Amino acid sequence: MAVSWLARLAARAPVPVFPALGMRGEEALYRLALSPDIKRVDSPRHASLLLVAGGVPPSMQQALRRVHDQLPAPFTTLWYRSAPLVELPQAAVTTVDSLDALPGALVESHGRLLRNTVGRSPRLLPDAPPHPWQGLGDDGHGGEGMMGGVPYGRPMAMPPTADLRDGLALDILTFRLGPFFPLWPPGFEAEVTLQGDIIQQFSVRSSPFPRALAPVFHEARERPVAIAVLERARARHHLQALFHALHLAGLEDLARHALRLADTCPSGDIVLLAKWFTAFERRLRRRGFFVLHLPKCGALRKKQAESQGGFAARAAGIERDVRAEDDGYRRLAFSMMTQQAGDTRARWRQRLAEIAQSFDLAARAQRDDMHTAQTDAVETPRGAWHDTRPKDTSHLLEDLLPGLEWGEALATLASLELAALSPWPREEPAETPEEGAA
Amino acid sequence: MELLVLFVILILSLAAGLLLQWWPGRHHPMPTYPQRAPFLGGGLPDTHAWSRFHVRYYPMALLLIAFEMEMMFMYPWAVVYVAQGMKAVMEMGMFLAILSVGILYGWREGVFRWQ
């Protein structure tokens, strides 16, 4: 009796969901973040539901099994535009293909899970320690000489690399993080060696999944498109990236605000949007986003910034923007903005300035119905797209992150856009974002 | 009699405490190893996350004890020194000599070098 009453009560609470993002799964994440019935959690330990959004390549299925097995029982899984793992029983699997139906399906699965015992996901991996104890004796205390045992096959703290901070010799800790780590781009997997909280080595094991852009960027390579639509899509892209950075900084309310602004971008009144964004930027400053959460580190060298392109290059003082060469933009008196420092803080200052600039350009372009003039190149939010699409640049991190503290490294990673550009555009919702419904 | 009553109360409260701990988890087996592993977004650690480090304050603590022990014994020694005379001076000399070996050792290990 008491248990059923508790279960009913629990079913009414927001559903704790851990999203494992596959290819092109970000849209599901943005939808969940704004849904009041869903509580997105950053660790499977806090979740009752595992949402796999987007395709998972076969090479990452073992990692997905590991994430799956880390949810505390009872739990169930939901697959959004993804093929479920074959070993899962049919009852434990719900598949959804429509973004609009996703929050409802999650709530329903959660209710079903709490009401009865069918549909509970089983454990997929064998119940064995990943690294069995290798020391001598019960506590690994036996061994040779002063160094004692070798617990879990690890010798005493004698790091092979020179210490990077203060000479305090800590044990080194090597692990592979990803591809479903929620604070990293989806699909990104790296081998990290930490000493304390300092990154000593960072090697990329798998690049992030290619990032899909709004269809208008692909159309702009074929024919002239309305500058207003292009700039709205650009602002939306940057605001969605800002959502991740604010989530990482722990500013949840501001993160959701950024996402709501991003959702309004395609069709909202552009003058109002610009005004809201100015107020939002002021709130960011007041809450200390720049000073407290964006360290002055992770500066790209000139060559790195050039290979990265886009806003990251402009934040490092490189004046390169395809829009400056477009006659349509010239008629709008487009002026390029740059920063000098090229570090994490400068990148976000640059990005926010570019969002404000996009709103300004969109407002003027909408008034005069301006279109782009050139089609052989387009400035995407990721960088210039000339003959080839911007490529993956995640290898930059191997040089950029060693020496940084863990928090600084995460902030640096969130300030960069490293994934390659997907050859296919993102699927847009049914309504066409044409010329702004003012 | 009182002791027996106290003992019974102790046993009963211990039993109640253990029962309270065991009762809610009696149907829940230990979580599986994969569930207990640290969450790394699907990745695996190479080793246990039991991180050890070099205790740098250790020589400093030894040095403090070396100096402090001297002072601790010299206060009562100062009181009995007049009454005991030469014997007290020799005993204190031996004690200080032993402690200074520790300080010399610390010196050799570089505890006086401020880094």
XYZ file of C-alpha atoms in Angstrom:
553
model
C 0.000 0.000 0.000
C 2.611 2.445 1.115
C 4.852 1.441 -1.742
C 2.153 1.942 -4.376
C 1.338 5.328 -2.872
C 5.007 6.265 -3.010
C 5.260 4.996 -6.586
C 2.281 7.128 -7.604
C 3.888 10.139 -5.976
C 7.209 9.436 -7.677
C 5.479 9.099 -11.046
C 4.240 12.694 -10.695
C 7.744 14.113 -10.148
C 9.883 15.270 -13.086
C 11.398 12.269 -14.865
C 15.152 11.951 -14.278
C 16.609 11.211 -17.699
C 20.204 10.625 -18.712
C 20.594 11.404 -22.410
C 23.279 9.477 -24.285
C 23.705 11.462 -27.476
C 24.479 9.707 -30.727
C 24.732 11.214 -34.167
C 22.332 14.128 -34.664
C 20.805 13.718 -31.237
C 21.271 17.281 -29.937
C 17.793 18.401 -30.898
C 16.360 15.893 -28.419
C 18.600 17.323 -25.710
C 17.415 20.889 -26.353
C 13.804 19.744 -26.275
C 14.298 17.953 -22.964
C 16.083 20.896 -21.370
C 13.000 23.069 -21.898
C 10.432 20.475 -20.902
C 9.109 21.010 -17.344
C 8.260 17.296 -16.928
C 11.813 16.163 -17.538
C 14.800 16.511 -15.274
C 17.928 16.059 -17.323
C 20.720 14.608 -15.194
C 24.438 14.516 -15.933
C 25.135 11.084 -14.517
C 23.349 7.782 -15.123
C 23.447 7.197 -11.362
C 20.751 9.833 -10.891
C 18.531 8.657 -13.722
C 15.566 6.328 -14.018
C 15.508 6.508 -17.777
C 18.241 6.171 -20.361
C 17.477 8.137 -23.492
C 19.614 7.213 -26.476
C 19.145 10.026 -28.984
C 20.566 9.570 -32.467
C 22.480 6.795 -34.150
C 25.236 5.025 -32.244
C 27.985 3.535 -34.450
C 28.851 -0.127 -33.728
C 32.259 0.875 -32.334
C 30.565 2.776 -29.509
C 27.990 0.166 -28.557
C 30.183 -1.344 -25.857
C 30.534 2.117 -24.278
C 26.751 2.469 -24.475
C 26.356 -0.867 -22.687
C 28.599 0.449 -19.919
C 26.491 3.592 -19.535
C 23.341 1.468 -19.653
C 24.573 -0.721 -16.807
C 25.368 2.264 -14.610
C 21.733 3.245 -14.106
C 20.407 2.057 -10.765
C 17.645 -0.547 -11.012
C 14.784 -0.290 -11.819
C 15.224 1.666 -15.021
C 14.167 1.515 -18.625
C 15.422 2.797 -21.966
C 13.999 4.988 -24.695
C 15.487 5.250 -28.155
C 15.009 8.401 -30.199
C 15.851 7.811 -33.876
C 18.244 5.096 -32.844
C 18.433 1.331 -33.217
C 18.157 -0.370 -29.796
C 20.868 -2.766 -28.676
C 19.939 -6.243 -29.896
C 20.279 -7.980 -26.535
C 17.667 -5.782 -24.846
C 14.280 -7.480 -24.435
C 11.438 -6.002 -26.426
C 9.554 -4.927 -23.296
C 12.430 -2.776 -22.038
C 12.661 -0.793 -25.244
C 10.536 2.142 -26.377
C 11.351 3.792 -29.674
C 10.261 7.282 -30.642
C 10.850 9.038 -33.936
C 9.075 12.306 -33.418
C 10.638 15.108 -31.424
C 7.249 16.407 -30.305
C 6.258 13.017 -28.892
C 9.538 12.609 -26.988
C 8.765 14.300 -23.614
C 5.362 12.576 -23.464
C 6.919 9.182 -24.235
C 9.508 9.680 -21.490
C 6.857 10.567 -18.920
C 4.754 7.581 -19.961
C 7.699 5.155 -19.798
C 8.584 6.432 -16.355
C 5.021 5.988 -15.116
C 4.895 2.469 -16.535
C 8.211 1.647 -14.897
C 6.963 2.728 -11.489
C 3.555 1.078 -11.761
C 4.671 -2.412 -12.685
C 7.723 -4.526 -13.046
C 7.534 -5.260 -16.768
C 9.728 -3.186 -19.019
C 12.615 -3.003 -16.618
C 15.938 -3.058 -18.385
C 18.250 -5.959 -17.474
C 21.995 -5.781 -16.855
C 23.965 -6.363 -20.043
C 27.531 -6.717 -18.790
C 28.909 -9.531 -16.612
C 29.191 -8.763 -12.906
C 32.992 -8.726 -12.748
C 35.437 -6.009 -11.661
C 36.928 -4.128 -14.613
C 40.366 -4.153 -12.995
C 40.751 -7.039 -10.549
C 42.936 -6.614 -7.489
C 46.532 -7.456 -8.324
C 48.317 -6.789 -5.049
C 49.623 -9.447 -2.716
C 47.581 -10.063 0.389
C 44.051 -9.020 1.244
C 44.777 -5.316 1.168
C 47.447 -5.327 -1.484
C 49.947 -4.653 1.234
C 52.402 -7.387 0.317
C 55.118 -6.784 -2.202
C 58.756 -6.018 -2.595
C 60.789 -3.452 -0.732
C 59.525 -0.165 0.630
C 57.063 0.323 -2.181
C 54.756 -2.340 -0.801
C 52.102 -3.908 -2.967
C 50.871 -2.956 -6.371
C 47.181 -2.294 -5.778
C 45.116 -2.707 -8.936
C 48.349 -3.237 -10.826
C 49.580 0.279 -10.157
C 52.993 1.027 -8.689
C 53.601 3.802 -6.174
C 53.329 7.463 -7.058
C 56.252 7.985 -9.342
C 54.945 9.980 -12.290
C 56.953 9.527 -15.475
C 56.335 13.114 -16.583
C 57.659 16.258 -14.959
C 55.195 17.896 -12.627
C 53.440 20.863 -14.182
C 52.365 22.908 -11.185
C 54.076 22.852 -7.813
C 56.293 19.809 -7.586
C 53.780 17.801 -5.563
C 54.162 14.281 -6.895
C 50.732 12.718 -7.143
C 49.721 9.419 -8.596
C 48.834 9.686 -12.230
C 45.367 8.610 -13.180
C 44.711 7.530 -16.744
C 41.208 6.980 -18.045
C 39.190 7.194 -21.190
C 36.301 9.624 -21.082
C 33.443 9.543 -23.561
C 31.807 9.118 -26.013
C 28.660 9.743 -23.936
C 30.135 12.190 -21.416
C 27.470 14.918 -21.183
C 29.886 17.840 -20.777
C 31.727 17.027 -24.003
C 30.551 17.160 -27.604
C 28.645 13.975 -28.485
C 30.850 11.174 -29.784
C 34.060 12.719 -28.484
C 36.301 10.280 -26.671
C 39.719 11.014 -25.233
C 42.330 9.355 -23.090
C 43.166 11.683 -20.245
C 46.087 11.444 -17.851
C 45.588 13.490 -14.730
C 47.948 14.256 -11.906
C 45.719 15.623 -9.216
C 43.406 17.888 -11.222
C 46.079 18.885 -13.743
C 45.898 17.382 -17.201
C 49.236 15.851 -18.086
C 48.359 14.115 -21.310
C 45.357 14.332 -23.540
C 44.945 12.190 -26.614
C 41.884 12.065 -28.801
C 40.561 8.570 -29.408
C 37.493 9.440 -31.384
C 36.456 12.744 -32.928
C 33.087 14.270 -32.108
C 30.199 13.428 -34.422
C 29.894 15.891 -37.331
C 27.657 18.797 -36.431
C 24.625 19.430 -38.628
C 23.757 23.046 -39.476
C 20.463 24.659 -40.356
C 19.463 23.978 -43.993
C 19.851 27.659 -44.890
C 23.663 27.360 -44.712
C 23.524 24.545 -47.254
C 21.117 26.507 -49.447
C 23.461 29.499 -49.327
C 26.032 27.364 -51.171
C 23.552 26.801 -54.004
C 21.636 30.043 -54.410
C 21.314 33.481 -52.803
C 19.368 33.288 -49.563
C 17.785 35.898 -47.333
C 20.443 37.337 -45.021
C 17.845 37.646 -42.261
C 17.222 33.883 -42.261
C 20.939 33.134 -42.394
C 21.762 35.431 -39.490
C 18.875 34.147 -37.378
C 20.170 30.593 -37.891
C 23.678 31.727 -36.939
C 22.461 33.384 -33.739
C 20.469 30.267 -32.900
C 23.502 28.045 -33.344
C 25.652 30.207 -31.059
C 22.909 30.444 -28.414
C 22.610 26.655 -28.362
C 26.371 26.431 -27.824
C 26.033 29.005 -25.042
C 23.496 26.692 -23.398
C 26.229 24.068 -22.983
C 28.723 26.551 -21.535
C 26.172 27.896 -19.046
C 25.151 24.384 -18.057
C 28.807 23.578 -17.457
C 29.133 26.729 -15.338
C 26.162 25.583 -13.256
C 24.011 28.551 -14.290
C 20.983 26.389 -15.117
C 18.382 29.166 -15.295
C 20.538 31.197 -17.667
C 21.218 28.087 -19.754
C 17.491 27.498 -20.215
C 17.037 31.196 -20.982
C 19.681 30.940 -23.745
C 17.852 27.935 -25.160
C 14.497 29.715 -25.092
C 16.079 32.634 -26.969
C 17.523 30.132 -29.460
C 14.070 28.623 -29.975
C 12.625 32.072 -30.660
C 15.366 32.889 -33.185
C 13.896 31.393 -36.388
C 10.575 33.211 -36.275
C 10.462 35.730 -33.408
C 10.266 39.501 -33.788
C 13.858 40.451 -34.502
C 13.760 43.819 -32.718
C 12.380 42.207 -29.589
C 14.923 39.401 -29.852
C 17.786 41.898 -30.012
C 16.401 43.682 -26.966
C 15.984 40.421 -25.025
C 19.489 39.396 -25.935
C 20.964 42.694 -24.679
C 19.170 42.192 -21.359
C 20.347 38.574 -21.267
C 23.952 39.626 -21.872
C 23.678 42.079 -18.999
C 22.421 39.270 -16.753
C 25.366 37.101 -17.815
C 27.761 39.858 -16.823
C 26.029 40.487 -13.506
C 26.073 36.791 -12.625
C 29.810 36.727 -13.245
C 29.774 34.377 -16.240
C 32.824 36.012 -17.791
C 34.850 36.692 -14.669
C 34.076 33.643 -12.553
C 33.407 30.903 -15.063
C 35.589 31.706 -18.054
C 39.286 31.366 -17.268
C 41.837 33.325 -19.237
C 43.466 30.210 -20.585
C 43.281 27.868 -23.553
C 44.633 30.556 -25.884
C 45.088 29.368 -29.452
C 48.348 30.159 -31.174
C 48.081 31.994 -34.476
C 48.507 28.868 -36.570
C 46.012 26.923 -34.482
C 43.496 29.759 -34.674
C 43.912 29.857 -38.442
C 43.251 26.145 -38.770
C 40.250 26.446 -36.467
C 38.753 29.412 -38.378
C 35.436 31.086 -37.675
C 34.776 32.921 -34.424
C 37.758 31.252 -32.721
C 40.125 32.781 -35.286
C 38.476 36.191 -34.967
C 38.763 35.957 -31.164
C 42.515 35.554 -31.692
C 42.726 38.702 -33.794
C 42.654 37.112 -37.256
C 40.437 39.175 -39.519
C 38.833 36.518 -41.616
C 35.137 36.390 -42.401
C 33.568 35.404 -45.723
C 30.731 37.846 -45.078
C 33.124 40.768 -45.573
C 33.538 39.706 -49.221
C 29.820 39.317 -49.926
C 28.133 42.235 -51.716
C 24.880 41.657 -49.848
C 26.631 42.080 -46.516
C 28.658 45.026 -47.826
C 25.442 46.870 -48.604
C 24.461 46.303 -44.964
C 27.772 47.914 -43.940
C 28.961 44.689 -42.315
C 32.013 45.307 -40.182
C 34.173 42.525 -38.819
C 34.698 42.305 -35.068
C 37.770 40.768 -33.490
C 39.274 40.162 -30.078
C 42.978 39.916 -29.362
C 43.540 37.459 -26.514
C 42.301 34.307 -28.283
C 41.565 32.567 -24.973
C 38.400 31.032 -23.568
C 37.011 34.334 -22.311
C 37.828 36.151 -25.554
C 36.094 33.415 -27.556
C 32.863 33.819 -25.626
C 33.057 37.629 -25.810
C 33.507 37.274 -29.547
C 30.639 34.819 -29.875
C 28.218 36.946 -27.867
C 29.227 40.022 -29.870
C 28.568 38.059 -33.054
C 25.111 37.024 -31.841
C 24.261 40.684 -31.196
C 25.684 41.562 -34.607
C 23.600 38.821 -36.247
C 20.409 40.226 -34.724
C 21.379 43.701 -35.936
C 22.165 42.437 -39.454
C 18.981 40.370 -39.551
C 16.846 43.361 -38.532
C 18.287 45.547 -41.284
C 18.321 42.791 -43.901
C 14.701 41.963 -43.131
C 13.657 45.571 -43.559
C 15.329 45.872 -46.972
C 14.832 42.205 -48.005
C 18.540 41.695 -48.608
C 19.989 38.486 -50.003
C 23.495 37.054 -50.099
C 25.372 37.676 -53.323
C 27.985 34.943 -53.488
C 27.384 31.209 -53.393
C 30.905 29.830 -53.701
C 31.585 30.389 -50.008
C 29.518 30.840 -46.880
C 30.543 31.810 -43.367
C 29.040 29.122 -41.133
C 29.068 29.391 -37.329
C 31.819 26.768 -37.455
C 34.000 28.683 -39.949
C 34.306 29.482 -43.618
C 32.912 26.877 -46.006
C 34.703 27.322 -49.301
C 35.296 24.293 -51.503
C 35.488 21.943 -48.553
C 33.482 21.920 -45.353
C 35.234 22.862 -42.096
C 37.019 19.748 -40.878
C 37.335 18.211 -37.459
C 39.985 19.981 -35.362
C 39.719 18.063 -32.099
C 43.447 17.179 -32.337
C 44.131 20.793 -31.246
C 43.169 19.762 -27.732
C 46.183 17.471 -27.433
C 48.333 20.581 -27.475
C 45.932 22.987 -25.787
C 44.767 21.154 -22.677
C 47.888 19.694 -20.984
C 48.860 21.899 -18.052
C 45.305 23.130 -17.453
C 43.236 22.267 -14.432
C 40.262 20.024 -15.123
C 37.675 22.808 -14.762
C 39.643 25.124 -17.017
C 39.988 22.356 -19.584
C 36.221 21.734 -19.648
C 35.541 25.474 -20.019
C 38.099 25.660 -22.834
C 36.520 22.703 -24.594
C 33.066 24.247 -24.293
C 34.310 27.503 -25.813
C 35.526 25.786 -28.966
C 33.651 24.159 -31.768
C 35.767 21.298 -32.977
C 33.425 18.915 -34.757
C 33.457 18.708 -38.522
C 30.499 20.019 -40.437
C 27.990 17.369 -41.438
C 27.321 17.060 -45.173
C 23.597 16.910 -44.408
C 21.576 19.781 -42.974
C 19.701 19.566 -39.717
C 16.055 18.653 -39.949
C 13.967 21.686 -39.224
C 10.507 21.676 -37.636
C 7.523 21.695 -39.963
C 6.932 25.465 -40.004
C 9.266 27.375 -42.321
C 11.153 30.201 -40.639
C 10.591 32.632 -43.470
C 11.242 36.312 -43.056
C 10.305 36.509 -39.420
C 6.713 36.559 -38.199
C 6.916 40.004 -36.620
C 22.461 -4.877 38.724
C 22.693 -1.404 37.192
C 25.615 -2.558 35.072
C 23.596 -5.502 33.783
C 20.681 -3.217 32.879
C 23.028 -0.825 31.096
C 24.574 -3.768 29.241
C 21.155 -5.033 28.127
C 20.196 -1.526 26.958
C 23.461 -1.313 25.007
C 22.862 -4.698 23.351
C 19.245 -3.823 22.509
C 20.103 -0.439 20.997
C 22.935 -1.977 18.967
C 20.567 -4.681 17.687
C 17.930 -2.076 16.841
C 20.510 0.004 14.963
C 21.734 -2.956 12.936
C 18.166 -4.050 12.189
C 17.331 -0.540 11.013
C 20.274 -0.665 8.631
C 19.621 -4.165 7.349
C 15.811 -4.056 6.996
C 15.423 -1.611 4.033
C 18.193 -3.245 2.009
C 17.357 -6.898 2.698
C 16.014 -7.534 -0.828
C 18.619 -5.426 -2.604
C 21.749 -7.250 -3.597
C 24.985 -5.326 -3.965
C 25.041 -3.309 -7.229
C 26.962 -4.990 -10.017
C 30.577 -4.112 -10.719
C 29.786 -2.174 -13.928
C 27.287 -0.066 -11.957
C 29.799 0.657 -9.239
C 32.550 1.660 -11.679
C 33.150 5.423 -11.926
C 31.012 7.120 -14.575
C 33.224 8.077 -17.485
C 30.652 8.545 -20.199
C 31.177 4.987 -21.434
C 34.946 5.051 -21.023
C 37.023 2.869 -18.734
C 39.669 3.798 -16.175
C 43.063 2.110 -16.369
C 43.332 1.821 -12.629
C 41.520 2.337 -9.390
C 41.020 6.025 -8.549
C 42.771 5.581 -5.226
C 45.251 8.404 -5.595
C 48.278 8.600 -3.367
C 50.622 11.518 -2.978
C 53.916 12.471 -1.451
C 53.272 13.987 2.003
C 55.449 17.077 1.828
C 54.610 18.353 5.299
C 56.064 15.182 6.808
C 59.674 16.425 7.337
C 58.291 19.771 8.545
C 56.177 17.952 11.131
C 59.190 15.939 12.307
C 61.196 19.121 12.681
C 58.453 20.769 14.712
C 58.380 17.792 17.044
C 62.175 17.884 17.391
C 62.142 21.518 18.517
C 58.971 21.278 20.532
C 60.147 18.262 22.537
C 63.210 20.230 23.591
C 61.127 23.063 24.919
C 58.635 20.758 26.616
C 61.327 19.134 28.691
C 63.297 22.293 29.332
C 60.506 23.984 31.288
C 60.266 21.349 34.082
C 64.052 20.927 33.864
C 64.525 24.649 34.611
C 62.537 24.157 37.825
C 64.624 21.238 39.162
C 67.954 22.433 37.739
C 69.038 24.356 40.865
C 68.234 21.422 43.173
C 69.817 18.729 40.978
C 72.879 20.669 39.889
C 75.410 19.133 37.457
C 73.466 15.890 37.053
C 70.554 17.780 35.488
C 72.876 19.630 33.087
C 74.375 16.341 31.853
C 71.011 14.651 31.455
C 69.662 17.586 29.502
C 72.843 17.659 27.417
C 72.349 14.013 26.429
C 68.699 14.587 25.616
C 69.495 17.629 23.456
C 72.289 15.744 21.691
C 69.905 12.972 20.669
C 67.332 15.474 19.440
C 69.923 17.491 17.519
C 70.710 14.374 15.479
C 67.117 14.611 14.271
C 67.555 18.291 13.465
C 70.820 17.592 11.609
C 69.030 14.892 9.650
C 66.297 17.373 8.804
C 68.931 19.889 7.760
C 70.476 17.352 5.400
C 67.010 16.602 3.945
C 66.548 20.299 3.198
C 63.754 21.194 5.606
C 65.317 24.588 6.281
C 65.243 25.528 2.609
C 62.130 27.557 1.991
C 60.618 26.610 -1.390
